[in-house]
Amino acid sequence: MKPAYFLMHLKKDLQLEWRSKDAINSMLFFALLVVVLFSLAFDPTRAVSRQIAGGILCVATMFAAVSALNQAWARELRNQVLDALRMTPAPAASLFLGKALANFLFVMVVEVVLAPVFVMFYNLHALGNAWLLLLVLPLGTWALIVNGVFFAALSIRTRNRELLLPLILISDFYSSAAGDGDVGVGDSDGGNRIRCLWIKMLAAYDVIFTTVCMMLFEVILHAE
Amino acid sequence: MKLWRWLWLLVTLGVLAEGFRVALFVVPPDSAQGNVQRIFYYHIPSWAGMGLFFAINLGCSLVYLAVRNRNEALAIKADSLAVASAEMGVVFCFIGLVTGSLWGRAVWGIWWTWDARLTSTLVLWLIYVAYLLLRRFAAGPQMRTLAAVMAIFGYLDVPLVYMSTRWWRTQHPAPVFGGAPGSGIDPSMMPAVWWNLAGWLMWGIFVASLRYVSEYRAQKTEQAEALKSLEFAPGQTQMAGGRS
């Protein structure tokens, strides 16, 4: 039996990344730069810096992801691969899902590598909110990636696409970023109720946007 | 057609003047806030206008996506109306943010706070500005399709804005209309709300209709020019072929 179409797309993207390691390397380096820059901007030994560390992690990943997402579809433009993909009998949604899953994995790798560095640099308590982070990180990352891959496809055919993607993505991602940052920072007296609400919000956001993206991706792909 | 537009403008100006008079000189000041509350009569119509025009934008975008391959004339009309209404919505949203900010300065002592309502509204404004930018950065029918998709995404933020004061404890006041039991304003203040609501919506419709006409003409011209260049093309290739 043939594997599902989206698994084939996923496999292709993982293979590409395994050979070139473009996305992960550039993201890692970029995120590391952001971390270092923030430590210059805010005194990292102060208590305040520890409180905003979650936000910094969120921002660093986001900027890094945007830099990689710009390339997510651009690499398909070479040799007219994108046109070939458009002519395959596979549904457009599966192409989107494969691409989104691949990029989700790349960004998760970056986050997993980056998180210990973060804990080290900002003197965080390694197991403070670990279980919460395990829940929030994938949810927030998926929210970012699902929108990012979609808008990257949307802006691929426009002028100034490097500028347009962050413009659209950051304004749209903001609603989930607010939740992401809030839970990530999650001080102990914040109250579990509010935190639960944010996590539910984030999950709802993921479900809604994944659905809408998959429904509308065909329109984007064939927009001529 | 032109006469109607002038008449509409005259009536709109009349209603706005009456709205101004009623809001500032007729209805009583708020018992707690005093005269500052009167900015409410400009704040509410802005959000009503924004809600109306972003909804029109969504409707037109959906129509455009549905008919773009079957009925080109209708698609161009829908797309032109989508642009006009998005621009009008952005203007209303901006006026709402500014009036809210002025009120906040007087009542809270600060221009801005990052609570759920204010933040989500600012994000909504940013999304629609990004929508208008997207229209500038791409060209032709594919831009219209991309923009229509973007509009659907943008509108997903509208329910969030609307529900934000209900879901979270915000610094922004709880909903005045349609909120908890006992919400609403004194009946003696309602004339100011109605006159300004009518006046500003009429103003918005007037400006949007002007923008619609100009956008529609621009798109028709663009289409005609594209067709013209296509018609010329075969002759030119023939000439080029003859020379070679």
XYZ file of C-alpha atoms in Angstrom:
468
model
C 0.000 0.000 0.000
C 1.207 3.491 -0.816
C 1.776 5.772 2.171
C -0.527 8.773 2.486
C 0.387 11.702 0.260
C 1.275 14.026 3.107
C 3.742 11.443 4.438
C 5.464 11.400 1.055
C 5.737 15.180 1.092
C 6.981 15.060 4.663
C 9.593 12.468 3.786
C 10.812 14.517 0.849
C 11.186 17.638 2.987
C 12.972 15.762 5.753
C 15.325 14.218 3.220
C 16.088 17.610 1.705
C 16.798 19.040 5.130
C 18.877 16.031 6.161
C 21.128 16.556 3.158
C 21.453 20.326 3.262
C 20.658 21.187 6.915
C 19.927 24.712 5.674
C 16.888 25.534 7.761
C 17.985 24.103 11.097
C 21.492 25.524 11.003
C 20.421 29.000 10.036
C 17.608 28.998 12.588
C 19.842 27.806 15.404
C 22.472 30.391 14.708
C 19.926 33.152 14.341
C 18.120 32.260 17.572
C 21.419 32.095 19.406
C 22.239 35.582 18.161
C 18.907 36.857 19.438
C 19.556 35.296 22.849
C 22.957 36.948 23.046
C 21.574 40.276 21.882
C 18.865 40.189 24.514
C 21.403 39.503 27.220
C 23.171 42.652 26.081
C 19.953 44.643 26.016
C 18.703 43.501 29.440
C 21.029 42.656 32.284
C 20.613 38.861 32.343
C 21.436 38.519 36.032
C 18.537 40.656 37.165
C 15.337 39.034 38.364
C 13.332 40.886 35.721
C 15.280 39.184 32.960
C 14.337 35.819 34.367
C 10.688 36.772 34.254
C 10.833 37.796 30.626
C 12.957 34.806 29.588
C 9.889 32.948 28.311
C 9.017 35.881 26.111
C 12.567 36.078 24.801
C 12.510 32.392 23.901
C 9.236 32.969 22.078
C 10.566 35.978 20.170
C 13.874 34.295 19.333
C 12.152 31.212 17.936
C 9.700 33.303 16.052
C 12.302 35.430 14.275
C 14.340 32.334 13.540
C 11.296 30.528 12.191
C 10.392 33.454 9.956
C 13.854 33.398 8.430
C 13.482 29.697 7.672
C 9.881 29.915 6.489
C 10.880 32.370 3.817
C 12.874 29.520 2.331
C 10.222 26.842 2.879
C 8.550 27.438 -0.481
C 11.338 29.369 -2.151
C 13.381 26.162 -2.343
C 10.529 24.634 -4.360
C 10.777 27.374 -6.961
C 14.114 26.136 -8.234
C 13.714 23.790 -11.218
C 9.980 24.540 -11.225
C 9.342 21.980 -8.506
C 6.344 23.958 -7.302
C 4.730 23.791 -10.738
C 5.355 20.065 -10.817
C 3.747 19.713 -7.400
C 0.734 21.618 -8.629
C 0.234 19.088 -11.406
C 0.411 16.009 -9.191
C -2.876 14.273 -8.425
C -2.235 14.666 -4.677
C -4.640 17.062 -2.959
C -3.147 20.453 -2.171
C -3.984 20.090 1.509
C -1.645 17.104 1.814
C 1.199 19.122 0.325
C 0.493 21.802 2.883
C 0.271 19.356 5.753
C 3.550 17.688 4.801
C 5.313 21.018 4.543
C 3.868 22.241 7.837
C 4.819 19.049 9.673
C 8.365 19.171 8.313
C 8.852 22.782 9.362
C 7.236 22.065 12.700
C 9.832 19.369 13.312
C 12.685 21.700 12.297
C 11.544 24.410 14.679
C 10.965 21.889 17.468
C 14.541 20.656 17.054
C 15.757 24.221 17.345
C 13.656 24.777 20.452
C 14.827 21.575 22.093
C 18.447 22.565 21.506
C 17.826 26.131 22.538
C 15.858 25.510 25.729
C 18.787 24.119 27.779
C 20.968 26.966 26.539
C 18.311 29.294 27.768
C 18.040 27.679 31.151
C 21.812 27.936 31.437
C 22.219 31.521 30.277
C 19.370 32.955 32.309
C 19.800 30.836 35.457
C 16.287 29.455 35.266
C 15.046 26.605 37.430
C 15.283 23.736 35.015
C 12.223 21.876 36.252
C 10.115 24.834 37.341
C 7.345 24.652 34.790
C 8.695 21.843 32.673
C 5.438 19.933 32.196
C 3.701 23.134 31.190
C 6.404 23.963 28.695
C 6.077 20.504 27.181
C 2.452 21.306 26.471
C 2.762 24.905 25.442
C 5.837 24.682 23.248
C 4.366 22.303 20.644
C 1.024 24.107 20.661
C 2.583 27.523 20.228
C 5.061 26.274 17.658
C 2.329 24.645 15.630
C 0.317 27.886 15.706
C 3.326 29.743 14.369
C 4.232 27.172 11.747
C 0.788 26.497 10.383
C 0.257 30.209 9.761
C 3.826 30.714 8.654
C 3.840 27.985 6.022
C 0.507 29.223 4.730
C 1.516 32.856 4.509
C 4.889 31.947 3.056
C 3.003 30.249 0.217
C 0.769 33.282 -0.022
C 3.619 35.748 -0.302
C 5.844 33.643 -2.549
C 4.397 35.240 -5.661
C 4.583 38.821 -4.471
C 7.251 41.448 -4.641
C 9.135 42.070 -1.364
C 8.195 38.636 -0.098
C 10.929 38.691 2.546
C 9.266 41.750 3.983
C 5.688 40.691 3.489
C 5.875 37.376 5.328
C 6.886 38.825 8.695
C 4.382 41.637 8.230
C 1.463 39.304 7.720
C 2.637 36.531 9.970
C 3.521 38.611 12.982
C 0.257 40.501 12.936
C -1.679 37.291 12.593
C 0.385 35.251 15.004
C 0.098 37.894 17.665
C -3.113 36.573 19.124
C -1.492 33.229 19.849
C 1.866 34.749 20.767
C 0.181 36.623 23.588
C -1.016 33.337 25.023
C 2.270 31.607 24.369
C 4.309 34.221 26.186
C 1.854 34.407 29.036
C 1.907 30.711 29.776
C 5.611 30.363 29.157
C 6.455 33.017 31.687
C 3.713 31.642 33.971
C 4.729 32.821 37.426
C 3.543 30.625 40.253
C 0.885 32.973 41.614
C -0.659 33.455 38.183
C -3.362 30.966 39.041
C -4.033 27.697 37.315
C -7.402 28.776 35.956
C -5.978 31.522 33.798
C -3.212 29.268 32.583
C -5.706 26.570 31.646
C -7.736 29.138 29.753
C -4.696 30.230 27.761
C -3.765 26.659 26.907
C -7.310 25.980 25.774
C -7.220 29.166 23.732
C -3.983 28.094 22.114
C -5.380 24.648 21.314
C -8.539 26.190 19.871
C -6.439 28.590 17.829
C -4.424 25.652 16.473
C -7.510 23.697 15.479
C -9.230 26.662 13.826
C -6.212 27.860 11.875
C -5.116 24.393 10.774
C -8.584 23.762 9.412
C -8.835 27.093 7.610
C -5.310 26.784 6.195
C -5.946 23.309 4.829
C -9.235 24.369 3.318
C -7.851 27.449 1.610
C -4.439 26.162 0.591
C -5.657 24.923 -2.767
C -6.812 28.439 -3.643
C -3.388 29.826 -2.750
C -1.492 27.150 -4.625
C -3.437 27.658 -7.831
C -3.757 31.443 -7.604
C -2.913 32.583 -11.101
C -26.408 58.876 -10.234
C -24.344 61.925 -9.436
C -27.389 63.787 -8.143
C -28.113 60.936 -5.751
C -24.613 61.087 -4.425
C -24.837 64.819 -3.767
C -28.190 64.389 -2.051
C -26.758 61.570 0.069
C -23.821 63.768 1.051
C -26.114 66.658 1.986
C -28.316 64.436 4.139
C -25.234 62.864 5.729
C -23.795 66.248 6.649
C -27.167 67.254 8.073
C -27.395 64.106 10.195
C -23.801 64.531 11.396
C -24.485 68.150 12.374
C -27.593 67.110 14.264
C -25.643 64.255 15.872
C -22.975 66.705 16.981
C -25.567 69.046 18.464
C -27.430 66.283 20.294
C -24.246 64.620 21.597
C -22.664 67.797 22.902
C -25.525 70.060 23.918
C -28.742 68.075 24.342
C -28.138 64.787 26.186
C -27.141 65.020 29.864
C -23.527 64.444 30.955
C -22.627 61.074 32.501
C -23.272 60.946 36.249
C -19.871 59.402 37.012
C -17.570 60.620 34.233
C -19.079 63.985 33.362
C -18.586 65.440 29.916
C -15.693 63.129 28.981
C -18.218 60.375 28.384
C -19.525 62.246 25.323
C -16.650 60.831 23.255
C -18.556 57.558 23.560
C -20.968 58.874 20.918
C -18.059 58.911 18.469
C -16.362 55.787 19.794
C -19.384 53.509 19.285
C -20.179 54.543 15.687
C -16.533 53.896 14.724
C -16.711 50.316 15.925
C -20.116 49.825 14.364
C -18.667 51.110 11.098
C -15.643 48.880 11.425
C -17.836 45.853 12.108
C -20.030 46.660 9.109
C -17.216 47.278 6.644
C -15.021 44.350 7.656
C -18.084 42.122 7.329
C -18.717 43.546 3.832
C -15.054 42.897 3.053
C -15.401 39.271 4.143
C -18.612 38.808 2.158
C -17.099 40.311 -0.987
C -13.954 38.215 -0.622
C -16.035 35.044 -0.360
C -18.071 36.079 -3.395
C -14.874 36.814 -5.293
C -13.393 33.400 -4.476
C -16.637 31.690 -5.462
C -17.206 33.364 -8.829
C -13.713 34.382 -9.974
C -13.522 31.672 -12.631
C -17.133 31.824 -13.783
C -18.318 35.409 -13.733
C -15.497 37.856 -14.215
C -17.652 40.977 -14.220
C -19.169 40.120 -10.843
C -15.756 39.094 -9.482
C -14.256 42.491 -10.321
C -17.186 44.242 -8.688
C -16.868 42.111 -5.549
C -13.130 42.698 -5.375
C -13.494 46.461 -5.814
C -16.063 46.573 -3.043
C -13.764 44.460 -0.862
C -10.960 47.008 -1.247
C -13.241 49.967 -0.595
C -14.747 48.381 2.504
C -11.370 47.253 3.882
C -10.009 50.784 3.579
C -13.095 52.226 5.224
C -12.894 49.609 7.994
C -9.262 50.493 8.647
C -10.206 54.175 8.916
C -13.039 53.433 11.340
C -10.805 51.142 13.372
C -8.204 53.876 13.583
C -10.762 56.474 14.684
C -12.046 54.036 17.286
C -8.533 53.454 18.621
C -7.837 57.192 18.769
C -11.119 58.120 20.473
C -10.613 55.284 22.954
C -7.102 56.447 23.635
C -8.248 60.033 24.259
C -10.897 58.775 26.651
C -8.382 56.524 28.389
C -6.055 59.462 28.943
C -8.838 61.420 30.644
C -10.332 58.577 32.691
C -7.508 56.104 33.305
C -4.685 58.645 33.145
C -2.879 56.652 30.437
C -3.088 56.664 26.658
C -2.787 52.935 26.209
C -2.771 49.660 28.098
C -2.080 46.151 26.838
C -5.272 44.446 27.876
C -7.016 41.829 25.745
C -9.482 44.192 24.077
C -6.996 46.898 23.157
C -4.334 44.460 22.010
C -6.633 42.331 19.895
C -8.079 45.459 18.300
C -4.668 46.846 17.473
C -3.782 43.479 15.956
C -6.967 43.587 13.913
C -5.944 46.986 12.576
C -2.470 45.645 11.754
C -3.930 42.634 9.942
C -6.057 44.797 7.679
C -3.173 47.165 7.040
C -1.189 44.063 6.038
C -4.104 43.120 3.767
C -3.887 46.497 2.047
C -0.094 46.136 1.796
C -0.468 42.694 0.237
C -2.607 44.269 -2.445
C 0.189 46.676 -3.242
C 2.964 44.070 -3.273
C 1.330 41.731 -5.787
C -0.461 42.372 -9.060
C -3.301 41.147 -11.245
C -5.888 38.454 -10.625
C -3.597 36.367 -8.455
C -3.228 39.275 -6.049
C -7.024 39.463 -5.788
C -7.223 35.780 -4.935
C -4.450 36.024 -2.346
C -6.026 39.130 -0.832
C -9.417 37.423 -0.609
C -7.842 34.536 1.293
C -6.030 36.985 3.544
C -9.341 38.737 4.243
C -10.830 35.490 5.537
C -7.887 35.146 7.927
C -8.215 38.737 9.005
C -11.856 38.342 9.854
C -11.061 35.454 12.206
C -9.774 38.091 14.626
C -13.087 39.980 14.703
C -14.965 37.530 16.990
C -11.918 37.541 19.262
C -12.066 41.326 19.540
C -15.788 41.266 20.146
C -15.640 38.580 22.826
C -12.455 39.829 24.513
C -14.280 41.949 27.097
C -16.549 38.990 27.845
C -13.877 36.296 28.103
C -11.217 38.197 30.007
C -11.152 40.729 32.767
C -10.021 43.759 30.814
C -9.283 47.305 31.765
C -11.536 48.248 28.897
C -15.073 48.697 30.308
C -17.430 45.722 30.160
C -19.812 45.684 27.185
C -22.243 48.583 27.388
C -24.750 47.192 24.912
C -25.756 43.551 25.052
C -23.608 42.889 28.111
C -24.602 41.701 31.566
C -28.185 42.306 32.772
C -28.603 45.942 33.684
C -26.019 47.109 31.168
C -26.831 49.813 28.664
C -27.128 53.562 28.992
C -29.858 55.844 30.212
C -32.674 56.198 27.628
C -32.202 59.977 27.691
C -28.741 59.455 26.113
C -29.931 57.221 23.297
C -30.735 59.986 20.759
C -27.053 60.922 20.656
C -26.118 57.310 19.942
C -28.698 56.929 17.165
C -27.927 60.217 15.392
C -24.188 59.624 15.383
C -24.502 55.979 14.459
C -26.654 56.899 11.467
C -24.485 59.861 10.495
C -21.141 58.079 10.607
C -22.412 54.981 8.858
C -23.847 57.191 6.109
C -20.532 58.989 5.871
C -18.726 55.642 5.630
C -21.060 54.413 2.918
C -20.536 57.651 1.005
C -16.733 57.462 1.084
C -16.713 53.718 0.398
C -18.993 54.195 -2.608
C -16.596 56.781 -4.054
C -13.672 54.425 -3.489
C -15.620 51.555 -4.981
C -16.299 53.468 -8.185
C -12.704 54.591 -8.594
C -11.336 51.111 -7.839
C -13.829 49.491 -10.199
C -12.848 51.846 -13.008
C -9.145 51.275 -12.343
C -9.594 47.508 -12.501
C -11.696 47.731 -15.669
C -9.032 49.895 -17.293
C -6.312 47.501 -16.227
C -8.267 44.581 -17.645
C -8.928 46.389 -20.915
C -5.245 47.234 -21.271
C -4.259 43.639 -20.595
C -6.703 42.471 -23.277
C -5.399 45.073 -25.706
C -1.802 43.956 -25.246
C -2.913 40.356 -25.829
C -4.595 41.361 -29.061
C -1.451 43.046 -30.277
C 0.778 40.159 -29.381
C 0.073 37.767 -32.312
C 0.823 40.448 -34.921
C 4.118 41.249 -33.285
C 5.217 37.638 -33.109
C 4.283 37.253 -36.754
C 6.458 40.218 -37.632
C 9.276 38.857 -35.566
C 8.834 35.493 -37.276
C 8.881 37.158 -40.712
C 12.154 38.854 -39.989
C 13.968 35.784 -38.788
